XYZ file of C-alpha atoms in Angstrom:
572
model
C 16.166 8.570 -45.895
C 17.748 10.116 -48.995
C 15.341 9.316 -52.518
C 17.538 5.805 -53.429
C 17.166 4.405 -56.712
C 19.253 0.756 -57.527
C 22.628 0.859 -59.045
C 22.047 -0.439 -62.516
C 21.352 1.481 -66.167
C 18.309 3.347 -66.076
C 16.135 2.173 -68.892
C 12.897 4.457 -68.899
C 10.036 3.354 -71.242
C 9.467 6.644 -73.130
C 6.275 7.651 -75.274
C 7.236 8.246 -78.394
C 5.522 11.886 -77.965
C 8.649 12.963 -75.462
C 11.618 11.410 -77.710
C 13.682 12.461 -80.758
C 14.688 10.631 -83.254
C 18.170 11.030 -81.389
C 17.026 9.414 -78.154
C 16.682 13.234 -76.348
C 14.046 14.675 -74.884
C 11.453 17.006 -77.279
C 9.621 18.730 -73.751
C 9.714 21.947 -74.336
C 9.402 23.179 -71.252
C 12.192 22.926 -68.685
C 8.973 21.800 -66.363
C 8.576 18.927 -68.663
C 5.193 17.627 -68.069
C 4.307 18.544 -64.651
C 4.382 21.977 -63.037
C 4.402 23.239 -59.039
C 1.174 23.611 -57.273
C 0.300 23.358 -53.353
C -1.985 20.322 -53.103
C -4.120 20.367 -49.248
C -3.126 17.352 -48.024
C 0.404 16.634 -49.015
C 1.506 20.665 -49.621
C 4.148 21.926 -51.960
C 3.901 19.250 -55.471
C 4.192 18.712 -59.368
C 1.207 18.130 -60.947
C 0.482 16.781 -64.449
C -0.242 19.901 -67.720
C -1.993 17.208 -69.345
C -3.019 13.526 -69.288
C -0.030 11.018 -68.932
C 0.346 7.772 -69.885
C 2.567 5.197 -67.581
C 5.795 5.210 -68.295
C 5.624 8.173 -70.526
C 8.377 10.619 -69.586
C 7.657 13.190 -67.230
C 10.603 15.467 -66.549
C 14.298 15.306 -67.412
C 17.081 17.159 -65.381
C 20.473 17.918 -67.330
C 23.497 17.242 -64.956
C 24.930 20.532 -65.459
C 21.880 21.581 -63.591
C 22.370 19.860 -60.634
C 24.200 19.638 -57.269
C 26.759 17.327 -57.138
C 30.411 16.182 -55.799
C 31.912 16.861 -58.801
C 30.380 20.020 -59.038
C 30.254 21.260 -55.503
C 34.497 20.331 -56.167
C 34.599 22.345 -59.114
C 33.640 25.620 -57.793
C 36.342 28.174 -57.107
C 36.272 28.412 -53.486
C 35.906 24.473 -53.230
C 38.459 24.082 -55.534
C 40.940 25.741 -53.251
C 40.489 23.330 -51.090
C 41.559 20.087 -53.022
C 43.673 19.300 -49.582
C 40.858 19.141 -47.508
C 39.148 16.431 -46.553
C 34.789 16.709 -47.645
C 32.602 14.031 -47.573
C 30.110 14.049 -51.218
C 27.894 15.097 -48.240
C 30.400 18.438 -47.172
C 31.100 18.871 -50.738
C 27.422 19.350 -51.868
C 26.539 21.020 -48.380
C 29.274 23.767 -48.888
C 28.575 24.171 -52.573
C 24.671 24.805 -51.571
C 25.869 27.263 -48.515
C 28.156 29.342 -50.869
C 26.287 30.053 -53.758
C 23.053 30.673 -51.036
C 25.604 33.687 -49.359
C 25.597 35.466 -53.214
C 21.769 35.614 -52.904
C 20.453 37.138 -55.975
C 23.419 36.701 -57.745
C 24.254 33.302 -58.087
C 23.066 31.271 -61.003
C 21.082 29.256 -58.853
C 19.227 31.570 -56.878
C 16.044 30.335 -58.470
C 16.812 27.143 -57.041
C 17.405 27.970 -54.002
C 14.762 30.113 -53.527
C 12.927 27.206 -54.042
C 13.941 24.849 -51.189
C 12.249 24.828 -47.195
C 13.868 27.547 -44.757
C 13.684 24.746 -42.286
C 12.481 20.913 -42.311
C 10.671 18.194 -39.888
C 13.581 16.105 -40.041
C 14.611 15.352 -35.961
C 18.428 17.002 -36.975
C 16.461 20.274 -36.032
C 14.182 19.424 -32.828
C 14.082 19.713 -29.264
C 14.427 17.284 -26.798
C 10.856 17.496 -25.494
C 10.274 16.836 -29.441
C 12.664 14.094 -29.008
C 11.038 12.617 -26.305
C 7.594 11.582 -28.471
C 9.720 8.970 -30.316
C 9.971 7.581 -26.481
C 9.845 3.442 -27.099
C 10.845 3.348 -30.703
C 14.770 2.672 -31.383
C 14.202 5.519 -33.818
C 15.277 7.491 -30.960
C 18.394 6.502 -30.183
C 18.919 6.487 -34.073
C 17.724 10.299 -34.252
C 19.956 11.010 -31.497
C 22.863 8.983 -33.173
C 22.328 10.900 -36.673
C 22.567 14.411 -34.485
C 25.888 13.485 -32.973
C 27.008 12.378 -36.555
C 26.062 16.247 -37.999
C 28.210 17.699 -35.311
C 30.711 15.097 -35.503
C 30.906 16.614 -39.297
C 31.001 19.034 -38.294
C 33.301 19.427 -35.573
C 35.850 17.681 -38.630
C 35.362 20.937 -40.805
C 35.868 23.182 -38.370
C 39.460 21.312 -37.071
C 40.515 22.103 -40.638
C 42.224 25.467 -40.837
C 41.301 26.459 -44.614
C 37.754 24.908 -44.074
C 37.500 26.722 -41.216
C 38.492 29.889 -42.486
C 36.412 29.603 -45.395
C 33.249 29.120 -43.077
C 34.262 32.094 -41.113
C 34.625 34.378 -43.774
C 31.083 33.457 -45.074
C 29.759 33.869 -41.511
C 28.612 30.737 -41.752
C 28.022 28.275 -38.489
C 26.361 24.837 -37.538
C 22.721 26.202 -38.021
C 23.774 27.141 -41.976
C 25.450 23.494 -41.757
C 22.507 21.638 -39.952
C 19.980 23.280 -43.109
C 22.582 22.534 -45.662
C 23.056 18.906 -44.439
C 19.560 18.090 -44.119
C 18.997 19.916 -47.421
C 21.525 17.458 -49.132
C 19.957 14.133 -47.089
C 16.236 14.589 -47.911
C 16.341 16.269 -51.649
C 19.236 14.592 -53.283
C 18.455 11.661 -55.323
C 21.012 8.379 -54.932
C 21.254 6.885 -58.029
C 23.947 4.780 -59.746
C 26.055 6.645 -62.253
C 28.155 3.775 -63.913
C 29.046 1.366 -60.743
C 28.739 3.925 -58.380
C 25.953 5.596 -56.128
C 25.948 8.997 -56.295
C 23.721 11.903 -55.028
C 22.161 14.418 -57.279
C 20.340 17.264 -55.963
C 18.189 18.440 -58.998
C 15.959 21.329 -59.350
C 12.106 21.055 -59.901
C 12.704 17.324 -59.347
C 12.916 17.680 -55.817
C 9.690 18.881 -55.436
C 8.177 15.471 -56.193
C 6.951 13.660 -53.455
C 6.795 10.272 -52.393
C 4.293 7.804 -52.615
C 4.698 4.176 -51.526
C 2.079 3.045 -54.344
C 5.057 3.355 -56.611
C 7.479 0.762 -56.516
C 10.830 1.361 -55.823
C 13.506 2.176 -58.544
C 10.633 2.456 -60.994
C 10.211 6.102 -61.458
C 13.591 7.997 -61.880
C 17.090 7.206 -62.549
C 20.647 8.477 -63.793
C 20.399 8.101 -68.393
C 23.793 7.811 -68.578
C 23.368 7.978 -72.914
C 21.194 11.746 -71.818
C 23.165 12.629 -69.062
C 20.589 13.712 -67.396
C 18.528 12.926 -64.227
C 15.064 10.845 -65.926
C 11.488 10.874 -63.833
C 9.150 8.500 -65.829
C 5.083 8.062 -64.782
C 4.620 4.931 -62.706
C 1.339 5.447 -63.520
C -1.026 7.020 -65.951
C -2.138 10.147 -64.402
C -4.724 12.928 -65.603
C -4.396 16.224 -65.895
C -3.876 18.365 -62.671
C -3.880 15.042 -61.095
C -0.635 15.089 -58.567
C 2.230 13.019 -59.732
C 4.309 10.862 -57.669
C 7.710 9.376 -57.337
C 9.783 6.612 -54.563
C 11.950 7.797 -52.345
C 12.701 3.813 -52.027
C 11.213 1.284 -49.202
C 11.777 3.424 -46.149
C 9.797 3.161 -42.819
C 8.435 6.415 -41.329
C 11.854 6.169 -39.301
C 13.644 7.009 -42.723
C 11.687 9.709 -43.772
C 11.376 11.453 -40.698
C 15.088 11.518 -40.179
C 15.978 12.352 -43.621
C 12.897 14.161 -44.914
C 10.891 15.294 -41.911
C 7.567 13.628 -42.708
C 5.610 10.302 -42.166
C 3.119 8.654 -43.374
C -0.492 7.354 -41.581
C -0.030 4.544 -42.900
C 3.357 3.276 -44.755
C 3.850 -0.538 -45.678
C 7.833 -0.099 -45.185
C 7.371 0.167 -41.717
C 9.483 -2.582 -40.017
C 9.971 -3.003 -35.797
C 13.538 -4.754 -35.326
C 14.326 -7.154 -32.984
C 17.700 -8.801 -32.493
C 18.302 -12.032 -31.059
C 22.014 -12.567 -29.056
C 22.774 -16.654 -28.857
C 26.192 -18.541 -27.168
C 27.838 -20.115 -30.692
C 30.058 -22.262 -29.766
C 32.031 -24.601 -31.908
C 29.240 -27.672 -31.267
C 26.351 -24.980 -32.186
C 28.076 -22.856 -35.249
C 27.075 -25.400 -37.961
C 23.236 -25.352 -36.613
C 23.068 -21.290 -35.655
C 24.359 -20.902 -39.409
C 22.540 -23.223 -41.619
C 19.127 -21.451 -39.458
C 19.381 -18.615 -41.843
C 16.932 -17.960 -44.673
C 17.106 -18.125 -47.837
C 19.008 -15.501 -49.330
C 15.541 -13.501 -50.850
C 16.000 -12.587 -54.577
C 17.455 -8.749 -55.085
C 14.101 -6.127 -55.025
C 13.330 -3.165 -53.212
C 9.899 -3.865 -52.648
C 10.350 -5.725 -49.292
C 13.777 -5.107 -47.394
C 15.407 -8.672 -46.686
C 13.898 -9.723 -42.553
C 16.866 -11.012 -41.625
C 20.875 -10.236 -40.988
C 23.778 -11.582 -39.077
C 24.823 -8.807 -37.431
C 27.458 -11.049 -35.607
C 28.882 -14.563 -36.897
C 32.089 -15.592 -35.864
C 34.118 -18.070 -37.359
C 35.209 -21.580 -36.154
C 38.658 -20.138 -35.957
C 37.498 -17.371 -33.179
C 35.513 -20.451 -30.868
C 39.148 -22.163 -30.389
C 39.276 -19.104 -27.180
C 35.192 -20.173 -26.494
C 31.702 -19.498 -27.016
C 31.207 -16.494 -28.272
C 28.098 -13.867 -28.945
C 26.128 -14.742 -32.178
C 23.881 -12.118 -32.862
C 21.154 -12.035 -35.797
C 18.808 -9.122 -36.673
C 15.359 -9.955 -37.916
C 12.646 -6.673 -39.141
C 9.166 -8.054 -38.928
C 6.432 -5.932 -41.170
C 2.802 -5.752 -41.595
C 3.015 -8.092 -44.725
C 5.301 -10.854 -42.611
C 5.023 -9.849 -38.672
C 6.560 -13.467 -37.842
C 9.078 -14.290 -39.793
C 9.742 -18.061 -40.031
C 13.284 -17.636 -39.455
C 13.100 -15.167 -36.128
C 10.935 -17.971 -34.240
C 13.883 -21.034 -35.474
C 16.214 -18.475 -34.121
C 14.377 -18.234 -30.933
C 14.145 -22.543 -30.472
C 17.996 -22.779 -31.030
C 18.458 -19.604 -28.338
C 16.787 -21.655 -25.547
C 18.203 -24.754 -26.130
C 20.038 -26.224 -23.028
C 23.745 -28.323 -23.662
C 21.654 -31.183 -22.554
C 18.646 -30.725 -24.651
C 20.667 -29.930 -27.831
C 21.754 -33.501 -27.103
C 18.811 -34.907 -26.832
C 16.642 -33.086 -29.945
C 20.345 -33.599 -32.379
C 19.374 -37.681 -31.514
C 15.488 -37.078 -32.206
C 16.268 -35.391 -35.711
C 19.031 -37.804 -36.439
C 16.743 -40.390 -35.869
C 13.907 -38.779 -37.820
C 16.614 -38.931 -40.503
C 16.010 -34.925 -40.697
C 19.389 -32.099 -39.773
C 18.246 -30.363 -36.442
C 17.959 -26.874 -38.518
C 14.920 -28.916 -40.625
C 13.617 -29.332 -37.716
C 13.457 -26.096 -35.795
C 12.396 -24.454 -38.979
C 9.575 -26.844 -39.238
C 6.537 -25.495 -38.363
C 5.650 -28.755 -36.202
C 8.050 -28.643 -32.980
C 10.215 -30.939 -31.992
C 8.716 -30.893 -28.168
C 5.510 -29.036 -27.486
C 6.622 -28.206 -23.505
C 10.340 -26.974 -25.250
C 8.075 -24.822 -28.270
C 6.237 -23.210 -25.342
C 9.024 -22.059 -23.305
C 9.756 -20.261 -27.110
C 7.522 -18.810 -28.072
C 6.846 -17.644 -24.171
C 10.195 -15.864 -24.124
C 9.418 -14.476 -27.579
C 6.152 -12.873 -26.166
C 7.425 -11.506 -24.040
C 10.249 -9.500 -26.106
C 7.477 -8.542 -28.274
C 5.472 -7.488 -25.378
C 7.559 -5.705 -23.349
C 8.342 -3.448 -26.902
C 4.840 -3.013 -26.872
C 4.727 -1.554 -23.569
C 7.989 0.892 -23.651
C 5.772 3.223 -25.551
C 4.246 6.561 -22.848
C 0.660 5.697 -25.290
C -1.255 2.587 -25.952
C -2.087 2.039 -29.656
C -5.698 3.105 -29.243
C -4.240 6.861 -27.581
C -2.278 6.908 -30.555
C -4.983 6.047 -33.151
C -7.619 8.926 -32.022
C -4.850 11.280 -31.774
C -3.238 10.938 -35.156
C -7.661 11.065 -36.378
C -7.826 14.635 -34.590
C -5.063 16.806 -34.705
C -3.818 15.917 -38.757
C -0.971 18.733 -39.204
C -0.931 21.565 -41.425
C 0.483 19.886 -44.696
C 0.009 23.449 -46.874
C 2.912 25.212 -48.693
C 2.941 28.049 -45.960
C 5.906 25.021 -44.530
C 7.608 25.167 -47.760
C 8.221 28.788 -47.827
C 8.494 29.944 -44.375
C 8.628 28.753 -40.727
C 5.489 27.554 -38.991
C 5.199 29.557 -35.580
C 6.080 27.360 -32.711
C 3.225 25.735 -30.839
C 2.267 24.576 -34.814
C 5.360 23.249 -35.290
C 5.557 21.380 -32.014
C 2.182 20.083 -33.028
C 3.438 18.671 -36.747
C 6.002 17.396 -34.642
C 3.812 15.326 -32.114
C 1.838 14.334 -34.735
C 4.892 12.723 -36.913
C 6.094 11.073 -34.282
C 2.995 10.002 -32.564
C 2.207 8.092 -37.043
C 5.770 6.410 -36.730
C 4.858 4.983 -33.345
C 1.472 3.288 -33.905
C 2.767 2.343 -37.309
C 5.029 0.100 -35.469
C 2.406 -0.809 -32.593
C 0.421 -2.271 -35.481
C 2.860 -4.407 -36.183
C 3.643 -5.808 -32.986
C 0.249 -6.365 -32.379
C -0.239 -8.101 -35.356
C 2.966 -10.227 -34.560
C 1.690 -11.092 -31.087
C -1.898 -12.088 -32.718
C 0.452 -14.674 -34.817
C 2.083 -16.515 -31.793
C -1.493 -16.583 -29.663
C -2.682 -19.375 -31.915
C 0.965 -21.004 -31.737
C 0.811 -21.198 -28.558
C -2.853 -22.289 -27.439
C -1.793 -25.057 -29.906
C 1.625 -26.082 -28.456
C -0.765 -26.112 -24.776
C -3.204 -28.388 -26.795
C -0.783 -30.659 -27.703
C 0.976 -30.568 -23.969
C -2.568 -31.326 -23.182
C -3.009 -34.075 -25.355
C -0.243 -36.421 -24.854
C -1.569 -36.598 -21.073
C -5.132 -37.755 -22.470
C -3.697 -39.852 -25.028
C -2.413 -41.841 -22.140
C -5.323 -41.264 -20.388
C -7.200 -43.173 -23.051
C -4.707 -45.812 -23.306
C -4.872 -46.345 -19.246
C -8.919 -46.873 -20.212
C -8.578 -49.281 -22.592
C -6.671 -51.390 -20.366
C -9.134 -50.979 -17.146
C -7.206 -48.472 -15.507
C -7.620 -44.460 -14.081
C -4.491 -42.428 -15.142
C -4.089 -41.580 -11.927
C -3.815 -45.220 -10.783
C -0.384 -44.663 -13.289
C 1.006 -41.380 -11.773
C 0.459 -43.161 -8.754
C 2.933 -45.980 -9.362
C 5.362 -43.457 -11.678
C 5.561 -41.755 -8.229
C 9.748 -41.545 -8.122
C 10.160 -41.328 -11.558
C 7.862 -37.853 -11.557
C 10.384 -37.254 -8.213
C 13.473 -37.674 -10.304
C 11.787 -35.247 -13.161
C 11.181 -32.692 -10.665
C 13.849 -30.162 -11.019
C 13.540 -30.439 -14.657
C 9.973 -29.932 -14.515
C 10.120 -26.845 -12.256
C 12.974 -25.299 -14.656
C 10.946 -25.785 -17.545
C 7.942 -24.359 -15.857
C 10.049 -21.086 -15.206
C 10.967 -20.704 -18.133
C 7.520 -20.343 -19.842
C 6.515 -18.497 -16.736
C 9.409 -16.027 -17.361
C 7.619 -15.375 -21.200
C 4.057 -14.502 -21.854
C 1.861 -17.160 -22.990
C -1.191 -14.342 -24.043
C -1.998 -11.023 -23.439
C -4.687 -9.433 -20.951
C -6.472 -11.986 -18.929
C -5.932 -14.635 -21.217
C -3.172 -16.240 -19.824
C -4.125 -16.439 -16.986
C -7.340 -18.092 -18.523
C -5.266 -20.367 -20.449
C -3.215 -21.466 -17.295
C -6.637 -22.081 -15.360
C -7.964 -24.446 -17.807
C -4.973 -26.591 -18.270
C -5.174 -26.846 -14.527
C -8.842 -27.704 -14.928
C -7.784 -30.062 -17.644
C -5.458 -32.036 -15.987
C -8.247 -32.461 -12.606
C -10.937 -33.782 -14.929
C -7.633 -36.456 -16.755
C -7.103 -37.325 -12.928
C -10.358 -38.074 -12.129
C -11.278 -39.703 -15.346
C -13.743 -37.277 -16.879
C -11.415 -35.622 -20.267
C -13.975 -37.758 -22.156
C -17.452 -36.600 -20.951
C -19.466 -34.714 -23.174
C -19.040 -31.592 -21.388
C -15.487 -31.683 -20.435
C -14.715 -28.740 -23.321
C -17.060 -26.590 -21.729
C -14.917 -25.795 -18.804
C -12.543 -24.320 -21.372
C -12.339 -20.363 -21.739
C -9.918 -21.112 -24.994
C -11.582 -23.846 -26.638
C -8.643 -24.066 -29.233
C -5.947 -24.819 -26.509
C -8.117 -27.561 -25.110
C -8.435 -31.412 -26.358
C -10.948 -32.798 -24.428
C -14.492 -34.277 -24.340
C -17.123 -33.188 -26.698
C -14.443 -30.382 -28.280
C -13.183 -33.214 -30.108
C -10.649 -35.308 -27.297
C -11.697 -38.224 -25.422
C -12.690 -41.010 -26.750
C -11.087 -40.094 -29.812
C -7.776 -40.133 -28.406
C -7.670 -36.286 -27.606
C -7.407 -34.857 -31.797
C -9.818 -32.341 -33.138
C -10.876 -28.920 -32.064
C -13.267 -27.259 -30.250
């Protein structure tokens, strides 16, 4: 939720008009090239006082003006708590509360007055408001976030010296909740030396966030000048709002920490967690299926992570869970590693042995075969696709509303983003309506990703069904060339078919337990596949009109659509 900047040396591209010969900013106003303004769409923010070039310095805030852990621990009342156990967040939060208690007598009174009196962070939501997040993983995360705050408060209260300080100033959990949310939502996390530190900087904390700004490019800590520096991420005209990046944060992160969400956020993601049985035989396969680590970047979050990967020593006691996390995004709704791990997870021991032999005969490691777009076995891959589709479809069905309902609500119920919310709490009804909109925006973003993931799976499933039918069609064609009917071949092999019945039934049950397509498409896919086999049994698969029986032509290789006499190849 914090306004993140990678730990690296900050090297802003400064315009010569704002930097003196000694490298210091020559901006006359403490506001630099920006000033506060109330925007109708985003609320309070900062606009440029003149035209600004990309890379030009907009604002520089000296370290001594910032709230940070070192300054907090130097404050007299907190310095007296040298033996207390205070986290960085706790130290800054307590410093905020102690200064706020001084009123106009605080040297930081002006900055404190500019801070919102209340936030829309989920830390302040009622259970009824949290219920709008139902279906999203962020509901549990929001509850855990609130539990962490309460645990931190209890830890402070358990320390007599800290509890006495809080009591002396009449500070309860609601005051702490406000300070905690202030640090989480308004502080920048910057690289200082080799560490990350939080800086809560006056003026800087009024910049609004835009996903158009590359994460890590808009601001950072200048070690030489000991200032938090903001540069223009794009050219701005006079009076135009200047933005920074809060990092590659999804709507869930923005909502929990910052109390806002975007109608469309390119950093939104849906998490899928897979658990596979891992034994000594499968360990290398599961380790090697992991994708290559991408180059460090905040533009796109990593879409793969090991959550639990046992080592070989642990496997001596027997199989252990192997857990991986996969992130689906709008840009990458179906990561290749996700499908590879689903394929591996669906392999029985017998199938694993068979496909190891297949891969070895082809001169390819099994993990490369499982990562390949072309499956080792069409039916097995169909079962894997069906299982994955069921997981994603169930996620989509877990929401209390449809995607269409959410989009319609967002269209007609845009929340008030005016400045009034920055200076005084909204009326209860307006606050509840705003929070419902924020939760709906979060859900809608996740649903768009899930819909894109399902749409990416559909053509794969149709291609696998087509391949299953094509193999039978190729066999039927060979029979015709030999002057025989395919059903005669089937009749002669009745004993073999009966022997294979348990395996075939098990495979069908695996496919049936999953989902091949959405809505009526699944029934259509099954019906046309049955029809295809009836045509094959009757020797009508090469008829020019055989393909016309298909509801989904891409899944049928028969007849005039490109199958039959052509060996089952081609499309509709």
